[in-house]
Short mmCIF file of C-alpha atoms in Angstrom, two decimals:
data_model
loop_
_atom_site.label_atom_id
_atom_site.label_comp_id
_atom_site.label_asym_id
_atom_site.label_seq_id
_atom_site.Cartn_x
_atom_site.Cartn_y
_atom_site.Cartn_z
CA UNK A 477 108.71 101.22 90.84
CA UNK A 478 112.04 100.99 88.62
CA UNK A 479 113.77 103.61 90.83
CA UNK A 480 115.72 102.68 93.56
CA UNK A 481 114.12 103.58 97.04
CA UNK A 482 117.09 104.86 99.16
CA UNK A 483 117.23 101.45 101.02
CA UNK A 484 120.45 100.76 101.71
CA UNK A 485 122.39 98.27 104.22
CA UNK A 486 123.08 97.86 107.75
CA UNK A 487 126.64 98.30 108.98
CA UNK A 488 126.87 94.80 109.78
CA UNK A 489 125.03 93.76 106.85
CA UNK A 490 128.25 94.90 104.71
CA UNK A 491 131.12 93.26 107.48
CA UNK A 492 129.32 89.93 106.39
CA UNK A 493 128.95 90.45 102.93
CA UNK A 494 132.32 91.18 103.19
CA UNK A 495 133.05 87.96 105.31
CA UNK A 496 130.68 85.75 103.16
CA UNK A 497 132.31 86.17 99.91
CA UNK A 498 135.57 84.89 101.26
CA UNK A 499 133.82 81.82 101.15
CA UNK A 500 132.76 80.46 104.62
CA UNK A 501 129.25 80.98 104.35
CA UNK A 502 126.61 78.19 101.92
CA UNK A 503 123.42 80.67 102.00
CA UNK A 504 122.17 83.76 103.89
CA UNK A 505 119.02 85.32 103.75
CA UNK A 506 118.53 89.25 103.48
CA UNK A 507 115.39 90.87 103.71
CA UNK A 508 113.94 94.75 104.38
CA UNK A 509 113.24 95.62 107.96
CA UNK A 510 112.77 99.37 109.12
CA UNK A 511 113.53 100.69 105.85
CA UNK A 512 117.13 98.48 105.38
CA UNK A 513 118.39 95.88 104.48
CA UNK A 514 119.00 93.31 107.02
CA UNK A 515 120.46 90.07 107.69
CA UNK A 516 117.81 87.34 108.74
CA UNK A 517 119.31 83.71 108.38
CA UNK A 518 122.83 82.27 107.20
CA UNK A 519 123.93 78.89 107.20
CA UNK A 520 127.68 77.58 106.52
CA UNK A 521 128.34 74.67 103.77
CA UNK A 522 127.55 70.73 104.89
CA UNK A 523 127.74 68.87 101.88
CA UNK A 524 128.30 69.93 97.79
CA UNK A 525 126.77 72.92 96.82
CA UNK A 526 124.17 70.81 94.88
CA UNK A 527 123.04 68.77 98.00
CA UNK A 528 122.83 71.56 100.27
CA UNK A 529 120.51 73.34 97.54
CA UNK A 530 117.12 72.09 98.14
CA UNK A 531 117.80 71.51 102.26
CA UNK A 532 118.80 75.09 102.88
CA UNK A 533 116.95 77.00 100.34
CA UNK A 534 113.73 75.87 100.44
CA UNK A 535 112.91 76.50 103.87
CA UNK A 536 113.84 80.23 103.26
CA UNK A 537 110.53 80.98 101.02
CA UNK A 538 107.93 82.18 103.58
CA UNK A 539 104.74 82.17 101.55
CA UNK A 540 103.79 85.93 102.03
CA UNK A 541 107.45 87.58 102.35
CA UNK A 542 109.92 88.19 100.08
CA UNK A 543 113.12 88.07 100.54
CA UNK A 544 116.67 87.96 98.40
CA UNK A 545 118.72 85.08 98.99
CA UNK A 546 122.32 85.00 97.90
CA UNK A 547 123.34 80.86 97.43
CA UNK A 548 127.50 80.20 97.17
CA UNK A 549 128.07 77.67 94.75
CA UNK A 550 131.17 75.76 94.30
CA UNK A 551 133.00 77.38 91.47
CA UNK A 552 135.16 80.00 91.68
CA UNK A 553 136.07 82.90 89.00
CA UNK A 554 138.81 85.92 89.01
CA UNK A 555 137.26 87.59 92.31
CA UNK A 556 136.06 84.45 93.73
CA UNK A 557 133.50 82.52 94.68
CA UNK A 558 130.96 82.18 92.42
CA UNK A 559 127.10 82.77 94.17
CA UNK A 560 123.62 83.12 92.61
CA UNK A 561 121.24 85.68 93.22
CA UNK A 562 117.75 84.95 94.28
CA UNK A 563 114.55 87.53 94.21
CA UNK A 564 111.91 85.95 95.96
CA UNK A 565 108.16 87.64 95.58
CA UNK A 566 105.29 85.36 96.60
CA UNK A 567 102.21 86.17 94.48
CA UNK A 568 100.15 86.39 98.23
CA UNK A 569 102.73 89.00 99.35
CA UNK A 570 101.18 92.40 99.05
CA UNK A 571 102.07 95.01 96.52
CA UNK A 572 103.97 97.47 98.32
CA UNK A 573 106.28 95.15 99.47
CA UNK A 574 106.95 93.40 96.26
CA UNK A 575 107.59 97.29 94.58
CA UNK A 576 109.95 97.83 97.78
CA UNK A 577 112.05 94.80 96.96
CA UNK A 578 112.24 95.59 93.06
CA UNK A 579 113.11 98.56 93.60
CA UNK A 580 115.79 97.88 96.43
CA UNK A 581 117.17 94.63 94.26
CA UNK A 582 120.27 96.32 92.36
CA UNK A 583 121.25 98.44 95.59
CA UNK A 584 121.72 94.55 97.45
CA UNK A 585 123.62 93.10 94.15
CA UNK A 586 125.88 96.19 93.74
CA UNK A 587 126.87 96.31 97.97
CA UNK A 588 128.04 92.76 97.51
CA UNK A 589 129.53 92.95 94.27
CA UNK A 590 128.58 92.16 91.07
CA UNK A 591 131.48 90.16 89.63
CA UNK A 592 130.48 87.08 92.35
CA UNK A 593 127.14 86.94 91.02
CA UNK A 594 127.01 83.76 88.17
CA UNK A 595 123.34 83.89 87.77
CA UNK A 596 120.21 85.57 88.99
CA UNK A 597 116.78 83.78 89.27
CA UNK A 598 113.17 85.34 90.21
CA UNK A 599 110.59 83.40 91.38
CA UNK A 600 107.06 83.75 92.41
CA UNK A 601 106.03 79.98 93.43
CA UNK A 602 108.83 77.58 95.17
CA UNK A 603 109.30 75.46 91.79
CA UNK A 604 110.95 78.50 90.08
CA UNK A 605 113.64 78.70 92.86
CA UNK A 606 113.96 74.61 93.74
CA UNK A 607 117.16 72.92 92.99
CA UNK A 608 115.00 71.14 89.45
CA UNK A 609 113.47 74.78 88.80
CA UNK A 610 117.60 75.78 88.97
CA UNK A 611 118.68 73.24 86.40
CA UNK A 612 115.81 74.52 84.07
CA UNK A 613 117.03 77.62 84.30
CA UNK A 614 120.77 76.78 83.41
CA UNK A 615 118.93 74.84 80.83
CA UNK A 616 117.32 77.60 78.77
CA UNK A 617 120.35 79.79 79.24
CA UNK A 618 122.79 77.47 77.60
CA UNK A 619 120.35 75.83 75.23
CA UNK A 620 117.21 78.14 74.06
CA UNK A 621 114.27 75.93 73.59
CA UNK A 622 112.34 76.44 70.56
CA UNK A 623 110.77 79.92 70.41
CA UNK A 624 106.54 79.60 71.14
CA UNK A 625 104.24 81.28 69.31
CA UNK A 626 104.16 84.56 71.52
CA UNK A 627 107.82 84.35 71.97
CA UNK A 628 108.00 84.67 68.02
CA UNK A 629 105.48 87.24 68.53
CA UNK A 630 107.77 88.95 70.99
CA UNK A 631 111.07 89.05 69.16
CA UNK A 632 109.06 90.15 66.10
CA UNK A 633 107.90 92.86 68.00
CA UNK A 634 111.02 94.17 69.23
CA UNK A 635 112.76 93.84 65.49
CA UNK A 636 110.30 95.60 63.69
CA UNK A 637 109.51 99.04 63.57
CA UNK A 638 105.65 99.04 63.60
CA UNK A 639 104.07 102.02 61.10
CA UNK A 640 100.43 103.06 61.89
CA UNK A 641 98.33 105.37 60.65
CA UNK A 642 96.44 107.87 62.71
CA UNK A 643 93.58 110.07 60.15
CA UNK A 644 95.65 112.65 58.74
CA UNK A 645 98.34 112.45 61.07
CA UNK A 646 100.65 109.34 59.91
CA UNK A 647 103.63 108.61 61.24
CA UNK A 648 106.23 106.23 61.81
CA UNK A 649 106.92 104.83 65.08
CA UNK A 650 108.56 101.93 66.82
CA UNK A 651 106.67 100.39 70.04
CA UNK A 652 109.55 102.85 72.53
CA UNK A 653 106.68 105.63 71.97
CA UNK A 654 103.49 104.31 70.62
CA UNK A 655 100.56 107.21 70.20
CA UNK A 656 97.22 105.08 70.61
CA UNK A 657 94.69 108.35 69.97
CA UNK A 658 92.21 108.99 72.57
CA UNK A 659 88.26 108.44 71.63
CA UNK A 660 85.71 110.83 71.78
CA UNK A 661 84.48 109.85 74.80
CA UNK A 662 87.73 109.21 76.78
CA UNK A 663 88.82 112.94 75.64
CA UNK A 664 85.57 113.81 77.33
CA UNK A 665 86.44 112.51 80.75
CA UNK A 666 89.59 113.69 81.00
CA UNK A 667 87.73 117.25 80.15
CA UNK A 668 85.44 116.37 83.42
CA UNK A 669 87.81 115.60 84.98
CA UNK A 670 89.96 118.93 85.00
CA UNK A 671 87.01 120.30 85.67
CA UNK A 672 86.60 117.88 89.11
CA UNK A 673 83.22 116.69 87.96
CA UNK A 674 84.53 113.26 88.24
CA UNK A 675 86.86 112.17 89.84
CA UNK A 676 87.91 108.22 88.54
CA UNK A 677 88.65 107.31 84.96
CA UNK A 678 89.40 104.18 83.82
CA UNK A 679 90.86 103.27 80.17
CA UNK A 680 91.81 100.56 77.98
CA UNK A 681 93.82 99.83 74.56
CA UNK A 682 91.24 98.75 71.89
CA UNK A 683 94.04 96.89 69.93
CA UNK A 684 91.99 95.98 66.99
CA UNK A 685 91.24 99.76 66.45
CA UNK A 686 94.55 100.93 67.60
CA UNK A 687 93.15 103.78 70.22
CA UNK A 688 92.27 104.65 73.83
CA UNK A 689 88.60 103.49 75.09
CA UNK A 690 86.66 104.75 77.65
CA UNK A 691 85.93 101.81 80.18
CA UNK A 692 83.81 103.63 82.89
CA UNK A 693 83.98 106.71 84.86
CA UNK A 694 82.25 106.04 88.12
CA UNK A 695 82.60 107.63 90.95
CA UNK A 696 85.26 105.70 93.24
CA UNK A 697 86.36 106.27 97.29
CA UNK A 698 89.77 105.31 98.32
CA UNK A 699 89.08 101.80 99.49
CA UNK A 700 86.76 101.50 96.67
CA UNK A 701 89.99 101.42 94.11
CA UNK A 702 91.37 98.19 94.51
CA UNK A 703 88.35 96.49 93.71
CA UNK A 704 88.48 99.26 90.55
CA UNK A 705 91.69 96.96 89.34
CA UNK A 706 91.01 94.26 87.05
CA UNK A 707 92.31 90.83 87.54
CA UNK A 708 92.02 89.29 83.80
CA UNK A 709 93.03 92.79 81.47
CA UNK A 710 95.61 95.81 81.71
CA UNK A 711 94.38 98.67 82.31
CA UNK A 712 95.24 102.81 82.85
CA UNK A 713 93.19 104.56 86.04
CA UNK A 714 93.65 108.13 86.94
CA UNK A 715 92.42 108.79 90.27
CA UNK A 716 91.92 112.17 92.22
CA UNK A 717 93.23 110.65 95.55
CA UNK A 718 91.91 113.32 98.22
CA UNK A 719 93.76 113.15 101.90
CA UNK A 720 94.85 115.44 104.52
CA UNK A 721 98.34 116.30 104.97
CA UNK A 722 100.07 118.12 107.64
CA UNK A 723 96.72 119.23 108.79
CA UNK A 724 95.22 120.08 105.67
CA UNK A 725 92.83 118.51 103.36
CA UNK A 726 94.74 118.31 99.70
CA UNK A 727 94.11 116.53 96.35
CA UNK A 728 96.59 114.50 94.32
CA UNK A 729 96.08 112.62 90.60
CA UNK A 730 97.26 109.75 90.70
CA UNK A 731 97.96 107.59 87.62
CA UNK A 732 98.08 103.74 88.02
CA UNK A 733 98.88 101.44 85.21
CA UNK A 734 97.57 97.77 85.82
CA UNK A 735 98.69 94.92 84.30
CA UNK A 736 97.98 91.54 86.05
CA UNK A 737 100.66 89.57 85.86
CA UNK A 738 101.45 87.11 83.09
CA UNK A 739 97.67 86.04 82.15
CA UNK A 740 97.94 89.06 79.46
CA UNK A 741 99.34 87.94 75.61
CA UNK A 742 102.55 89.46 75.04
CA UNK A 743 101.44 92.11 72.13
CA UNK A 744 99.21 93.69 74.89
CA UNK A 745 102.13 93.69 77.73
CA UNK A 746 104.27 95.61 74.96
CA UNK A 747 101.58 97.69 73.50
CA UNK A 748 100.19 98.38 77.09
CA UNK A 749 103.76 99.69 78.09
CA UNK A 750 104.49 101.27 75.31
CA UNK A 751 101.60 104.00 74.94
CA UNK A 752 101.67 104.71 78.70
CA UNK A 753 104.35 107.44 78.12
CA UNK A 754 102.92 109.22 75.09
CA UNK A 755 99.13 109.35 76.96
CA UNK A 756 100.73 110.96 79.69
CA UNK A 757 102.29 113.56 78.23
CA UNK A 758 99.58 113.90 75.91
CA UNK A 759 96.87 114.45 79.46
CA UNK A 760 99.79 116.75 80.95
CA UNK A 761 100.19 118.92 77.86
CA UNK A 762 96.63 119.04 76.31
CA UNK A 763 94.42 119.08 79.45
CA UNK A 764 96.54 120.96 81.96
CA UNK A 765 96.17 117.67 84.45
CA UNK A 766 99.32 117.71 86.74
CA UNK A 767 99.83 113.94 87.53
CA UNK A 768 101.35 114.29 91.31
CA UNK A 769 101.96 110.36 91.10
CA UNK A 770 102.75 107.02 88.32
CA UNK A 771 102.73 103.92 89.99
CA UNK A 772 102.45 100.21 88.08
CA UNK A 773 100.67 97.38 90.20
CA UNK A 774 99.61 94.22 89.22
CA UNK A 775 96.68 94.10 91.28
CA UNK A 776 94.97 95.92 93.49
CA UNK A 777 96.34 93.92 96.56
CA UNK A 778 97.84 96.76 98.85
CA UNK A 779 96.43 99.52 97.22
CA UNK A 780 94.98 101.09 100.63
CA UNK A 781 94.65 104.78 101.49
CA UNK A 782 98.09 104.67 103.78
CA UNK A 783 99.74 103.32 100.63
CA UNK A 784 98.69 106.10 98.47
CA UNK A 785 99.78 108.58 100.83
CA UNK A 786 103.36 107.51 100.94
CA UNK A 787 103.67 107.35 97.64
CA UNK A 788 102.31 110.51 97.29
CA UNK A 789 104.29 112.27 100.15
CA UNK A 790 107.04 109.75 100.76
CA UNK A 791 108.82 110.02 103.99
CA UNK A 792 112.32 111.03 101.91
CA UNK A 793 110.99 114.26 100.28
CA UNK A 794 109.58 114.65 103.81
CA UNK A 795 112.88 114.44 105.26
CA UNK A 796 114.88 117.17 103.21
CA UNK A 797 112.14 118.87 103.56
CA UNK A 798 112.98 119.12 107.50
CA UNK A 799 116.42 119.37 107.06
CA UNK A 800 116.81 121.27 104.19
CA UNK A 801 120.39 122.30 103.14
CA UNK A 802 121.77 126.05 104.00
CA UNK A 803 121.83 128.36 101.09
CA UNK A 804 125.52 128.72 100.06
CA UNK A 805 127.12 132.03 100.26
CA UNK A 806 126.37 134.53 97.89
CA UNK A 807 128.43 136.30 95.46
CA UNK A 808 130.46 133.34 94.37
CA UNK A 809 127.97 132.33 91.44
CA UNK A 810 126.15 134.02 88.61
CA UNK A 811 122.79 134.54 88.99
CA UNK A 812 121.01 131.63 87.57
CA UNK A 813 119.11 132.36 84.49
CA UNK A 814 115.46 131.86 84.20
CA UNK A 815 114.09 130.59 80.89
CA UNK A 816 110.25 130.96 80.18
CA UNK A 817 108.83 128.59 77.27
CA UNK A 818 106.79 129.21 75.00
CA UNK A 819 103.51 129.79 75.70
CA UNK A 820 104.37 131.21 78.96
CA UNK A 821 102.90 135.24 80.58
CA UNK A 822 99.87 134.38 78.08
CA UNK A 823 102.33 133.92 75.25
CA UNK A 824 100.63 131.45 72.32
CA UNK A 825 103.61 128.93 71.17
#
């Protein structure tokens, strides 16, 4: 979910945002509630901003809800004080909500203001965000440890331009748009899959190779598919999610891309990322499969039938659907001009 969601905040969200910079508040807690953002908790200064740290934050970090939490320290710069920006998303919380509050995170730092913001931490377990986990963090900012071996890996990665060599077709590319070919029997399913003989595939990277396996095809119900999602290995899944909407029964293909949090070696996370792009456009264009949906999870937590169907028919395209804006009067514009591609009214390219 790396668009923004339309989340935005409350009206009196933004008069104490406004009254919080200024300086009288320590800590306040924001969090999502009815589809915006909210104010749940604030607390004013009692001691140094180093003392109150531990005693006001760490209460904040329910174990299955994130939250953001915005933390004034005692420095000030050219607009003010100085505050840093906290993400929290527990690994119990389920997926939805921790793509909600991704997605919503630069709408909250932009309505209070990004010049006020020194630093910005994420955490997952309450020693990333403690007052200790704080001071690492300030730590490896102003003096890098020594790089580890998948950290060299990493920067190598992102320096190099990697050359591979597909058959005949050889090419050079850099990991923004990596071309893993499909195999034999992955080009197959996708085949069977146009042709709604299946209806599940799931896919992996054979790195070693450098292509697209075929993991297993079988057949999979909605609440089947989270227990479809490894927990140890990345994966792609495309998924013919059938549903009724508005009263009639409709399919949807769905593509997922799993990758399970950090337990995966950096040259997979890249690699994994990298040829998602190019094997979607390569299913769109080559076997006619109209992906309705992408999502990226990293697990199958959350991954229930009601979530699917939001995704797939969120309430916002619902909305201008329902209110859809009046045509414009006519005769103040040129027509607009319809180009057909190639390929199009039985046209070969």
């Amino acid at each position: 979910m790396s668009h923004q969601t339309g989340i935005n905040a409350t009206s009196e969200l933004k008069e104490f945002l406004a009254r919080a910079r200024g300086g009288a508040i320590r800590i306040m807690k924001i969090v999502i509630r009815n589809e915006e953002l909210v104010l749940d908790w604030y607390r004013e200064p009692a001691q140094s901003w180093d003392k109150d740290y531990d005693q006001f934050l760490l209460p904040l970090l329910t174990p299955q809800e994130p939250c953001y939490i915005l933390y004034r320290l005692d420095s000030q710069n050219a607009q003010g004080y100085e505050w840093i920006f906290i993400a929290w998303s527990p690994d119990q919380s389920p997926v939805r909500q921790k793509m909600m509050y991704a997605a919503t995170r630069a709408t909250l730092k932009k309505e209070f203001g990004g010049g006020h913001i020194k630093d910005e931490i994420f955490g997952t377990v309450e020693d990333d965000l403690c007052f200790q986990g704080y001071l690492r963090h300030m730590s490896s900012c102003s003096s890098p440890a020594p790089l580890t071996a998948a950290e060299q890996e990493l920067q190598r990665i992102k320096v190099t331009e990697v050359t591979m060599e597909f058959g005949l077709d050889k090419r050079a590319q850099t990991l923004q748009g990596l071309a893993f070919p499909l195999q034999e029997e992955a080009k197959r399913a996708l085949q069977q899959l146009k042709q709604r003989r299946i209806n599940y595939i799931q896919l992996r990277l054979d790195v070693e190779k450098e292509t697209i396996e075929l993991v297993h095809t079988k057949p999979t119900e909605t609440q089947e598919l989270p227990y479809r999602i490894p927990t140890d290995s990345p994966r792609y899944h495309f998924f013919i999610f059938k549903h009724s909407h508005q009263g009639q029964l409709q399919e949807a293909l769905v593509f997922i891309y799993s990758m399970p949090g950090y337990t995966c070696s950096i040259k997979e996370r890249m690699l994994y990322s990298s040829c998602k792009n190019r094997l979607l456009d390569e299913v769109e264009r080559d076997y006619q499969l109209e992906v309705t949906k992408k999502m990226e999870i990293d697990s199958g937590d959350g991954l229930t039938e009601d979530f699917l169907y939001e995704e797939v028919h969120p309430m916002e395209h619902t909305l201008k659907q329902a209110f859809a804006k009046p045509r414009g009067p006519g005769g103040k514009r040129g027509n607009k001009r319809l180009i057909k591609g190639a390929g199009e009214n039985g046209e070969e390219s």
